[in-house]
CSV table of C-alpha atoms and ligand atoms in Angstrom, one decimal:
chain,number,residue,atom,x,y,z
A,1,MET,CA,0.0,0.0,0.0
A,2,ASN,CA,1.3,3.4,-0.9
A,3,LYS,CA,1.4,5.9,1.9
A,4,GLN,CA,0.5,9.4,0.6
A,5,LEU,CA,3.5,11.5,1.7
A,6,SER,CA,2.9,15.1,2.6
A,7,PRO,CA,5.2,17.9,1.3
A,8,GLN,CA,6.6,18.2,4.8
A,9,ASP,CA,7.6,14.5,4.8
A,10,LEU,CA,9.3,15.0,1.5
A,11,ASN,CA,10.9,18.2,2.6
A,12,VAL,CA,9.4,20.0,-0.4
A,13,LYS,CA,10.1,23.7,-0.3
A,14,PRO,CA,7.7,25.9,-2.4
A,15,ASN,CA,10.6,28.0,-3.7
A,16,ASP,CA,13.1,25.2,-4.2
A,17,MET,CA,14.7,26.1,-7.6
A,18,ASP,CA,16.0,22.7,-8.5
A,19,ALA,CA,13.1,20.6,-9.6
A,20,TYR,CA,11.8,22.9,-12.3
A,21,TRP,CA,13.6,22.6,-15.7
A,22,MET,CA,12.7,26.0,-17.1
A,23,PRO,CA,11.9,26.4,-20.8
A,24,PHE,CA,14.1,28.6,-23.1
A,25,THR,CA,16.1,29.7,-20.0
A,26,ALA,CA,19.7,29.6,-19.0
A,27,ASN,CA,18.7,27.6,-15.9
A,28,LYS,CA,22.0,27.8,-14.0
A,29,GLN,CA,22.2,31.5,-14.5
A,30,PHE,CA,18.6,32.1,-13.6
A,31,LYS,CA,18.6,29.9,-10.5
A,32,ALA,CA,21.8,31.7,-9.2
A,33,ASN,CA,19.9,35.0,-9.5
A,34,PRO,CA,16.2,34.6,-10.0
A,35,ARG,CA,13.9,37.2,-11.4
A,36,MET,CA,10.5,36.4,-10.0
A,37,VAL,CA,7.1,38.0,-10.4
A,38,THR,CA,4.2,37.3,-8.1
A,39,GLY,CA,1.4,39.4,-9.4
A,40,ALA,CA,0.4,41.5,-12.3
A,41,ASP,CA,-2.2,44.2,-13.3
A,42,GLY,CA,-2.7,46.0,-16.5
A,43,ALA,CA,0.7,46.9,-18.0
A,44,PHE,CA,2.7,46.0,-14.9
A,45,TYR,CA,4.0,43.0,-13.0
A,46,THR,CA,4.7,42.9,-9.3
A,47,ALA,CA,8.1,41.5,-8.6
A,48,ASP,CA,8.7,39.4,-5.5
A,49,ASP,CA,10.5,42.4,-3.9
A,50,GLY,CA,7.3,44.5,-4.4
A,51,ARG,CA,8.5,46.6,-7.3
A,52,GLN,CA,6.0,47.5,-10.1
A,53,VAL,CA,7.8,46.4,-13.3
A,54,LEU,CA,6.5,47.6,-16.7
A,55,ASP,CA,5.8,44.7,-19.0
A,56,GLY,CA,7.3,45.8,-22.3
A,57,ALA,CA,6.8,42.3,-23.8
A,58,ALA,CA,3.1,41.7,-23.1
A,59,GLY,CA,4.1,38.5,-21.3
A,60,LEU,CA,5.5,36.6,-24.3
A,61,TRP,CA,3.7,38.7,-27.0
A,62,CYS,CA,0.4,37.4,-25.7
A,63,VAL,CA,-1.2,39.6,-23.0
A,64,ASN,CA,-2.4,42.1,-25.6
A,65,ALA,CA,-5.2,43.5,-23.4
A,66,GLY,CA,-2.9,43.8,-20.3
A,67,HIS,CA,-2.7,41.5,-17.3
A,68,ASN,CA,-5.4,40.2,-15.0
A,69,ARG,CA,-8.4,41.5,-16.9
A,70,LYS,CA,-11.6,40.9,-14.9
A,71,PRO,CA,-14.0,40.2,-17.7
A,72,ILE,CA,-11.8,37.3,-18.9
A,73,ALA,CA,-11.4,36.0,-15.3
A,74,ASP,CA,-15.2,36.2,-14.8
A,75,ALA,CA,-15.9,34.4,-18.1
A,76,ILE,CA,-13.5,31.6,-17.2
A,77,ASN,CA,-15.0,31.3,-13.7
A,78,ALA,CA,-18.6,31.2,-15.0
A,79,GLN,CA,-17.6,28.6,-17.6
A,80,LEU,CA,-15.9,26.5,-14.9
A,81,GLN,CA,-19.2,26.4,-12.9
A,82,GLU,CA,-21.2,25.4,-16.0
A,83,LEU,CA,-19.1,22.9,-18.0
A,84,ASP,CA,-15.5,22.2,-17.0
A,85,TYR,CA,-14.5,20.0,-19.8
A,86,ALA,CA,-16.1,18.1,-22.7
A,87,PRO,CA,-14.4,16.4,-25.6
A,88,ASN,CA,-14.7,17.7,-29.1
A,89,PHE,CA,-14.2,14.3,-30.7
A,90,GLN,CA,-17.5,13.1,-32.1
A,91,MET,CA,-19.4,15.3,-29.7
A,92,GLY,CA,-19.4,19.0,-29.0
A,93,HIS,CA,-20.2,21.9,-26.8
A,94,PRO,CA,-21.6,25.4,-27.7
A,95,ARG,CA,-18.6,27.5,-26.6
A,96,ALA,CA,-16.3,25.9,-29.3
A,97,PHE,CA,-18.8,26.7,-32.1
A,98,GLU,CA,-19.3,30.2,-30.7
A,99,MET,CA,-15.6,30.9,-30.5
A,100,ALA,CA,-15.0,29.7,-34.1
A,101,SER,CA,-17.9,31.8,-35.3
A,102,ARG,CA,-16.6,34.8,-33.4
A,103,LEU,CA,-13.1,34.4,-34.8
A,104,LYS,CA,-14.5,34.2,-38.3
A,105,THR,CA,-16.0,37.7,-37.9
A,106,ILE,CA,-12.5,39.2,-37.5
A,107,LEU,CA,-10.5,36.8,-39.7
A,108,PRO,CA,-9.3,38.0,-43.2
A,109,THR,CA,-12.1,37.5,-45.7
A,110,GLY,CA,-11.9,34.0,-47.2
A,111,LEU,CA,-10.6,32.3,-44.1
A,112,ASP,CA,-13.7,30.9,-42.6
A,113,HIS,CA,-13.1,27.6,-40.9
A,114,VAL,CA,-11.1,27.1,-37.7
A,115,PHE,CA,-9.4,24.1,-36.1
A,116,PHE,CA,-8.5,24.5,-32.4
A,117,SER,CA,-5.3,23.4,-30.6
A,118,ASN,CA,-3.5,24.5,-27.5
A,119,SER,CA,-0.5,26.5,-28.5
A,120,GLY,CA,1.2,28.2,-31.4
A,121,SER,CA,3.4,25.1,-32.0
A,122,GLU,CA,0.3,22.9,-32.3
A,123,ALA,CA,-1.4,25.4,-34.5
A,124,VAL,CA,1.6,25.3,-36.8
A,125,ASP,CA,1.8,21.5,-36.9
A,126,THR,CA,-1.9,21.5,-37.6
A,127,ALA,CA,-1.4,23.9,-40.5
A,128,LEU,CA,1.4,21.8,-42.0
A,129,LYS,CA,-0.7,18.6,-41.7
A,130,ILE,CA,-3.7,20.3,-43.3
A,131,ALA,CA,-1.6,21.5,-46.2
A,132,LEU,CA,-0.2,18.0,-46.9
A,133,ALA,CA,-3.6,16.3,-46.4
A,134,TYR,CA,-5.3,18.9,-48.6
A,135,GLN,CA,-2.9,18.4,-51.5
A,136,ARG,CA,-3.6,14.7,-51.2
A,137,ALA,CA,-7.3,15.2,-51.0
A,138,ARG,CA,-7.4,17.1,-54.2
A,139,GLY,CA,-5.3,14.5,-56.0
A,140,GLU,CA,-1.9,16.3,-55.7
A,141,GLY,CA,-0.4,13.9,-53.2
A,142,GLN,CA,3.0,14.3,-54.8
A,143,ARG,CA,3.2,17.7,-53.2
A,144,THR,CA,5.0,16.7,-50.0
A,145,ARG,CA,7.5,19.5,-49.8
A,146,LEU,CA,7.3,22.3,-47.3
A,147,ILE,CA,9.1,25.6,-47.6
A,148,GLY,CA,10.0,27.7,-44.6
A,149,ARG,CA,12.4,30.6,-44.1
A,150,GLU,CA,15.8,31.1,-42.5
A,151,ARG,CA,15.4,32.7,-39.1
A,152,GLY,CA,11.7,31.7,-39.0
A,153,TYR,CA,10.2,30.7,-35.7
A,154,HIS,CA,7.2,28.4,-35.8
A,155,GLY,CA,7.3,26.9,-32.3
A,156,VAL,CA,9.0,23.8,-31.1
A,157,GLY,CA,7.2,20.8,-32.6
A,158,PHE,CA,9.1,18.7,-35.1
A,159,GLY,CA,7.1,20.3,-37.9
A,160,GLY,CA,7.7,23.8,-36.6
A,161,ILE,CA,11.5,23.4,-36.1
A,162,SER,CA,11.8,21.8,-39.5
A,163,VAL,CA,10.3,24.7,-41.4
A,164,GLY,CA,11.7,27.1,-38.8
A,165,GLY,CA,15.1,28.6,-39.4
A,166,MET,CA,16.6,29.4,-35.9
A,167,THR,CA,19.8,27.5,-35.7
A,168,TYR,CA,19.9,26.7,-32.0
A,169,ASN,CA,16.3,25.4,-32.1
A,170,ARG,CA,17.3,22.9,-34.8
A,171,LYS,CA,20.9,22.0,-34.0
A,172,ALA,CA,20.4,19.2,-31.4
A,173,PHE,CA,17.7,17.6,-33.5
A,174,SER,CA,19.1,18.0,-37.0
A,175,GLY,CA,19.1,14.3,-37.7
A,176,ALA,CA,15.4,14.0,-36.9
A,177,LEU,CA,13.8,17.0,-38.7
A,178,LEU,CA,11.1,16.5,-41.3
A,179,PRO,CA,12.4,15.5,-44.8
A,180,HIS,CA,11.5,17.4,-47.9
A,181,VAL,CA,11.9,20.9,-46.4
A,182,ASP,CA,13.6,23.9,-48.0
A,183,HIS,CA,14.0,27.4,-46.8
A,184,LEU,CA,13.7,30.9,-48.3
A,185,PRO,CA,16.5,33.3,-47.3
A,186,HIS,CA,15.7,35.6,-44.4
A,187,THR,CA,15.1,39.2,-45.1
A,188,HIS,CA,17.5,40.9,-42.7
A,189,ASN,CA,20.2,43.0,-44.3
A,190,LEU,CA,21.9,45.8,-42.2
A,191,ALA,CA,23.7,47.3,-45.2
A,192,HIS,CA,20.5,48.0,-47.0
A,193,GLN,CA,17.9,48.3,-44.3
A,194,ALA,CA,19.4,49.6,-41.1
A,195,PHE,CA,17.2,52.1,-39.2
A,196,SER,CA,14.3,51.7,-41.6
A,197,VAL,CA,11.2,53.3,-40.2
A,198,GLY,CA,8.5,50.7,-40.6
A,199,GLN,CA,8.8,48.5,-43.7
A,200,PRO,CA,12.3,48.5,-45.3
A,201,GLU,CA,12.3,49.8,-48.9
A,202,TRP,CA,14.9,47.2,-49.9
A,203,GLY,CA,14.3,43.4,-50.1
A,204,ALA,CA,11.1,42.6,-51.9
A,205,HIS,CA,13.2,40.6,-54.5
A,206,LEU,CA,14.2,38.2,-51.7
A,207,ALA,CA,10.8,36.6,-52.3
A,208,ASP,CA,11.9,35.7,-55.8
A,209,ASP,CA,14.1,33.0,-54.3
A,210,LEU,CA,10.9,30.9,-54.2
A,211,GLU,CA,11.3,30.7,-58.0
A,212,ARG,CA,14.7,29.2,-57.6
A,213,ILE,CA,13.4,26.7,-55.1
A,214,CYS,CA,10.5,25.8,-57.4
A,215,THR,CA,12.9,25.3,-60.3
A,216,LEU,CA,15.2,23.1,-58.2
A,217,HIS,CA,12.5,20.8,-56.8
A,218,ASP,CA,9.8,21.3,-59.4
A,219,PRO,CA,6.8,23.2,-58.1
A,220,SER,CA,4.6,20.2,-58.4
A,221,THR,CA,6.4,18.7,-55.4
A,222,ILE,CA,5.7,21.6,-53.1
A,223,ALA,CA,2.7,21.7,-50.8
A,224,ALA,CA,3.0,25.0,-49.0
A,225,VAL,CA,5.2,27.9,-48.0
A,226,ILE,CA,5.1,29.1,-44.4
A,227,VAL,CA,6.3,32.5,-43.1
A,228,GLU,CA,5.7,34.8,-40.2
A,229,PRO,CA,4.4,38.1,-41.8
A,230,VAL,CA,6.6,39.8,-39.3
A,231,ALA,CA,9.3,37.5,-37.9
A,232,GLY,CA,9.2,38.0,-34.1
A,233,SER,CA,11.3,35.6,-32.1
A,234,THR,CA,14.4,35.9,-34.3
A,235,GLY,CA,14.6,39.6,-33.3
A,236,VAL,CA,11.8,41.3,-35.2
A,237,LEU,CA,12.3,41.3,-39.0
A,238,VAL,CA,9.8,43.5,-40.7
A,239,PRO,CA,8.9,42.4,-44.2
A,240,PRO,CA,10.3,44.7,-47.0
A,241,LYS,CA,7.7,46.6,-48.9
A,242,GLY,CA,6.2,44.4,-51.6
A,243,TYR,CA,7.8,41.2,-50.2
A,244,LEU,CA,4.6,39.5,-49.0
A,245,GLN,CA,2.7,40.5,-52.1
A,246,ARG,CA,5.4,38.9,-54.2
A,247,LEU,CA,5.3,35.7,-52.2
A,248,ARG,CA,1.5,35.6,-52.7
A,249,GLU,CA,1.9,36.0,-56.4
A,250,LEU,CA,4.5,33.3,-56.7
A,251,CYS,CA,2.4,30.9,-54.6
A,252,ASP,CA,-0.6,31.5,-56.8
A,253,HIS,CA,1.5,31.1,-59.9
A,254,TYR,CA,3.0,27.8,-58.9
A,255,GLY,CA,-0.2,26.5,-57.1
A,256,LEU,CA,1.4,26.5,-53.6
A,257,LEU,CA,-0.5,27.2,-50.4
A,258,LEU,CA,0.6,30.2,-48.5
A,259,ILE,CA,0.6,29.9,-44.7
A,260,PHE,CA,0.9,32.9,-42.5
A,261,ASP,CA,2.0,32.2,-38.9
A,262,GLU,CA,0.2,35.0,-37.1
A,263,VAL,CA,0.9,33.7,-33.6
A,264,ILE,CA,2.6,37.0,-32.7
A,265,SER,CA,1.3,39.4,-35.4
A,266,GLY,CA,-2.4,38.6,-34.8
A,267,PHE,CA,-5.0,40.2,-32.4
A,268,GLY,CA,-4.2,43.8,-32.8
A,269,ARG,CA,-0.4,43.7,-32.6
A,270,MET,CA,-0.3,45.6,-36.0
A,271,GLY,CA,-3.2,47.8,-35.1
A,272,THR,CA,-5.4,45.6,-37.2
A,273,GLY,CA,-7.0,42.2,-36.5
A,274,PHE,CA,-4.2,40.4,-38.3
A,275,ALA,CA,-1.0,41.3,-40.2
A,276,ALA,CA,-2.7,39.9,-43.3
A,277,GLU,CA,-5.1,42.8,-43.2
A,278,PHE,CA,-2.3,45.3,-42.4
A,279,PHE,CA,-0.2,44.2,-45.3
A,280,GLY,CA,-3.2,43.5,-47.7
A,281,VAL,CA,-2.1,39.9,-48.4
A,282,THR,CA,-4.4,37.0,-47.5
A,283,PRO,CA,-2.9,33.6,-46.9
A,284,ASP,CA,-4.7,30.3,-47.5
A,285,ILE,CA,-4.0,29.1,-44.0
A,286,MET,CA,-3.3,31.1,-40.9
A,287,THR,CA,-2.1,30.1,-37.5
A,288,MET,CA,-3.0,31.9,-34.2
A,289,ALA,CA,-2.4,31.6,-30.5
A,290,LYS,CA,-1.2,33.9,-27.7
A,291,GLY,CA,-3.5,36.9,-28.0
A,292,ILE,CA,-6.4,34.7,-28.8
A,293,THR,CA,-7.1,34.3,-25.1
A,294,ASN,CA,-5.0,37.2,-24.0
A,295,GLY,CA,-2.5,34.5,-22.9
A,296,VAL,CA,-4.7,33.5,-20.0
A,297,ILE,CA,-5.6,30.0,-21.0
A,298,PRO,CA,-3.5,28.1,-23.6
A,299,MET,CA,-5.2,28.0,-27.0
A,300,GLY,CA,-4.1,27.8,-30.6
A,301,ALA,CA,-6.1,28.0,-33.8
A,302,THR,CA,-5.6,27.3,-37.5
A,303,ALA,CA,-7.9,29.0,-39.9
A,304,VAL,CA,-8.4,27.8,-43.5
A,305,SER,CA,-10.2,28.9,-46.6
A,306,GLY,CA,-13.5,27.3,-47.6
A,307,ASP,CA,-11.7,25.7,-50.6
A,308,ILE,CA,-9.4,23.8,-48.2
A,309,TYR,CA,-12.1,22.8,-45.8
A,310,ASN,CA,-14.5,21.6,-48.5
A,311,ALA,CA,-11.8,19.5,-50.1
A,312,PHE,CA,-11.9,17.3,-47.0
A,313,MET,CA,-15.7,17.0,-47.0
A,314,ASP,CA,-16.1,14.7,-50.1
A,315,GLY,CA,-15.8,11.3,-48.4
A,316,PRO,CA,-18.5,9.0,-46.9
A,317,GLU,CA,-20.5,10.7,-44.2
A,318,HIS,CA,-19.4,8.3,-41.4
A,319,MET,CA,-15.7,8.8,-42.1
A,320,ILE,CA,-13.6,11.1,-40.0
A,321,GLU,CA,-12.3,13.6,-42.6
A,322,PHE,CA,-9.0,14.6,-40.9
A,323,PHE,CA,-7.3,12.3,-38.5
A,324,HIS,CA,-5.9,15.0,-36.2
A,325,GLY,CA,-7.0,16.7,-32.9
A,326,TYR,CA,-6.0,17.2,-29.3
A,327,THR,CA,-7.8,16.2,-26.1
A,328,TYR,CA,-8.0,19.9,-25.3
A,329,SER,CA,-9.0,21.1,-28.8
A,330,GLY,CA,-11.7,23.7,-28.2
A,331,HIS,CA,-11.5,23.4,-24.4
A,332,PRO,CA,-14.5,25.1,-22.8
A,333,LEU,CA,-12.4,27.3,-20.6
A,334,ALA,CA,-10.1,28.4,-23.5
A,335,CYS,CA,-13.2,29.2,-25.6
A,336,ALA,CA,-14.8,31.2,-22.7
A,337,ALA,CA,-11.5,33.1,-22.3
A,338,GLY,CA,-11.3,33.6,-26.0
A,339,ILE,CA,-14.8,35.0,-26.4
A,340,ALA,CA,-14.3,37.3,-23.5
A,341,THR,CA,-11.0,38.4,-24.9
A,342,LEU,CA,-12.5,39.2,-28.3
A,343,ASP,CA,-15.3,41.2,-26.5
A,344,LEU,CA,-12.6,43.2,-24.6
A,345,TYR,CA,-10.6,43.9,-27.8
A,346,ARG,CA,-13.9,45.2,-29.4
A,347,ASP,CA,-15.3,47.1,-26.4
A,348,GLU,CA,-12.1,48.9,-25.5
A,349,GLN,CA,-11.2,49.4,-29.1
A,350,LEU,CA,-7.7,48.0,-28.4
A,351,PHE,CA,-6.7,47.4,-32.0
A,352,GLU,CA,-7.5,51.0,-32.7
A,353,ASN,CA,-5.5,52.0,-29.6
A,354,ALA,CA,-2.6,50.0,-30.9
A,355,ALA,CA,-2.9,51.8,-34.3
A,356,LYS,CA,-2.8,55.1,-32.4
A,357,MET,CA,0.1,54.2,-30.2
A,358,ALA,CA,2.3,52.6,-32.9
A,359,PRO,CA,3.6,55.9,-34.3
A,360,VAL,CA,4.4,57.0,-30.7
A,361,LEU,CA,6.4,53.8,-30.2
A,362,GLU,CA,8.0,54.3,-33.6
A,363,LYS,CA,9.2,57.8,-32.9
A,364,LYS,CA,10.4,57.1,-29.4
A,365,LEU,CA,12.3,54.0,-30.5
A,366,HIS,CA,14.1,55.7,-33.3
A,367,SER,CA,15.3,58.4,-30.9
A,368,LEU,CA,17.7,55.7,-29.6
A,369,ARG,CA,19.6,55.8,-32.9
A,370,ASP,CA,22.7,57.6,-31.5
A,371,GLU,CA,23.0,55.6,-28.3
A,372,PRO,CA,26.2,53.5,-27.9
A,373,ASN,CA,26.4,50.3,-29.9
A,374,VAL,CA,23.0,50.6,-31.5
A,375,ILE,CA,23.4,49.3,-35.0
A,376,ASP,CA,19.7,49.0,-36.1
A,377,ILE,CA,16.2,49.9,-34.9
A,378,ARG,CA,13.2,48.1,-36.4
A,379,ASN,CA,9.5,48.7,-35.8
A,380,ILE,CA,6.0,47.9,-37.1
A,381,GLY,CA,2.7,48.2,-35.3
A,382,MET,CA,3.2,47.7,-31.6
A,383,ILE,CA,6.5,45.8,-32.2
A,384,GLY,CA,9.9,47.2,-31.8
A,385,ALA,CA,13.5,46.1,-31.8
A,386,VAL,CA,16.9,47.5,-31.1
A,387,GLU,CA,19.9,45.6,-32.4
A,388,LEU,CA,23.2,46.1,-30.6
A,389,LYS,CA,26.7,45.6,-31.7
A,390,PRO,CA,27.9,42.2,-30.2
A,391,HIS,CA,30.3,42.5,-27.3
A,392,ALA,CA,33.8,41.3,-27.7
A,393,ASP,CA,33.0,38.6,-25.1
A,394,GLY,CA,30.4,37.0,-27.4
A,395,VAL,CA,27.1,37.2,-29.1
A,396,GLY,CA,24.2,37.9,-26.8
A,397,LYS,CA,26.3,39.3,-23.9
A,398,ARG,CA,25.5,43.0,-24.5
A,399,ALA,CA,21.8,42.3,-25.0
A,400,TYR,CA,21.7,40.2,-21.8
A,401,ASP,CA,23.4,43.0,-19.9
A,402,THR,CA,20.9,45.5,-21.3
A,403,TYR,CA,18.0,43.2,-20.5
A,404,LEU,CA,19.2,42.9,-16.9
A,405,ASN,CA,19.7,46.6,-16.6
A,406,CYS,CA,16.1,47.1,-17.7
A,407,TRP,CA,14.8,44.5,-15.2
A,408,HIS,CA,16.7,46.2,-12.3
A,409,ASN,CA,15.1,49.5,-13.4
A,410,ASP,CA,11.5,48.2,-13.5
A,411,VAL,CA,11.1,47.3,-17.1
A,412,VAL,CA,10.8,43.9,-18.8
A,413,VAL,CA,12.0,43.5,-22.5
A,414,ARG,CA,12.9,40.4,-24.5
A,415,PHE,CA,16.2,39.7,-26.0
A,416,THR,CA,17.4,37.3,-28.7
A,417,GLY,CA,21.0,37.3,-29.9
A,418,ASP,CA,22.0,40.9,-29.5
A,419,THR,CA,18.5,42.3,-30.3
A,420,ILE,CA,16.2,43.7,-27.7
A,421,ALA,CA,12.6,43.2,-28.7
A,422,MET,CA,9.5,44.9,-27.4
A,423,SER,CA,5.8,44.1,-27.9
A,424,PRO,CA,3.9,46.4,-25.5
A,425,ALA,CA,0.3,45.5,-24.5
A,426,LEU,CA,-2.2,47.3,-26.7
A,427,ILE,CA,-3.4,49.2,-23.6
A,428,MET,CA,-0.1,51.1,-23.2
A,429,THR,CA,-0.3,54.8,-22.8
A,430,GLU,CA,2.2,57.4,-24.0
A,431,GLU,CA,3.5,57.6,-20.5
A,432,ASN,CA,4.1,53.8,-20.5
A,433,ILE,CA,6.0,54.0,-23.8
A,434,GLU,CA,8.1,56.8,-22.5
A,435,GLN,CA,9.1,54.7,-19.4
A,436,LEU,CA,9.8,51.7,-21.6
A,437,VAL,CA,12.1,53.5,-24.1
A,438,GLU,CA,13.8,55.8,-21.6
A,439,THR,CA,14.6,52.9,-19.3
A,440,LEU,CA,16.0,51.1,-22.3
A,441,ARG,CA,18.1,54.1,-23.3
A,442,GLN,CA,19.8,54.2,-19.9
A,443,ALA,CA,20.2,50.4,-19.9
A,444,ILE,CA,21.9,50.6,-23.3
A,445,ARG,CA,24.3,53.3,-22.0
A,446,ASP,CA,25.0,51.3,-18.8
A,447,ALA,CA,25.8,48.2,-20.9
A,448,ALA,CA,28.2,50.1,-23.2
B,501,LIG,C1,5.3,32.9,-35.0
B,501,LIG,C2,5.2,31.9,-33.9
B,501,LIG,N1,4.7,30.7,-34.2
B,501,LIG,C3,4.6,29.7,-33.2
B,501,LIG,C4,5.0,30.0,-31.9
B,501,LIG,C5,4.9,28.9,-30.9
B,501,LIG,O1,3.9,29.2,-30.0
B,501,LIG,P1,3.8,28.4,-28.6
B,501,LIG,O2,5.0,28.8,-27.8
B,501,LIG,O3,2.5,28.8,-28.0
B,501,LIG,O4,3.9,26.9,-29.0
B,501,LIG,C6,5.5,31.3,-31.6
B,501,LIG,C7,5.9,31.6,-30.2
B,501,LIG,O5,6.5,32.6,-29.9
B,501,LIG,C8,5.6,32.2,-32.6
B,501,LIG,O6,6.1,33.4,-32.3
């Protein structure tokens, strides 16, 4: 018989650092000097020493409406009392249908069917699987190739890291990545684009590399191309003017599906519902997560066009059309959180506020141009980045020092390589943006 041991018996301490293997974290470094938050409200975290710390990253690009929003908490609580969980395999519950219908009202025209998952990574793997299965369903089963892009981030599933192009995310798994994947070149070029305000003028032609890839492999072997409209996690790469339009033209020309990974760029981050709307380019498949529930409950979603959905609907009525799904696809709590989040975005006109604040962020950010070691500043919508000259001691050191300086001065930013990235919540005021950028200015100086 097993005796149920209490935490005291086991000597478990609530704040023991050892047991938790933290994700995407330098564990040894963090545990030697932890940075802990214990609360949050609006644009601020509360640190464990009581400081109010401005969240310049909206959590991980997800808390678009700010932290601890009561209408979302209330909706989750109410849902929990009513229906805690129900599967969506061969049965359903109203909230999932409602959430899909609500999403449809803000999705780019033409994207009108939604498949739910629990994260951006799952939304991406779902999109890649839909692309392959769709090609097969329409009699083009030889289209097995997937095209991603260097420096792309599409989460951490094997599909996502295969089409993704961030070296460290792939390195340890390079022998086990998906076959039949190729990559477009990334769009970052300091010589031609440094300090571009908004979209760089130079670089649309980089999309033409898709023609080279089509010639090399034969376009009839390619199922889909996946890109982030704005690459976020690699350090904010804004698409050059005309680049996404060119990709769309080439995909149409060669019969390839275009997938936009809007896990970061969706839900108002660009001042519009989605980046597709902002750039005027509609993909065939779109992935979402993060801001879909304001980051409060995990949820991912993959939207597809009617053409794609209908291609699956031709078989016998009793047959499952797509052998894919997650236990928590369309989880009632996630759907309740999602519906309340969409209400909040609408009622508080947060996408509009983001559009209003984006030029404020742009102007403030570009005022950092003459600070020491700043070699580029990039921005679009409520996204900003400052790239720093790498320290002689190694790549990433200067950005880490800058990040730490910010933390100690009550601001959270993100860093990747030597780029500091910011994605303020859409509720941010001019005063918040001032604090964010001025704290960063001092942090850059102190790290020089
Ligand atoms: C563009 C993009 N796709 C996918 C993901 C993965 O999302 P998740 O961490 O929820 O799996 C991210 C996360 O940052 C992302 O930025």
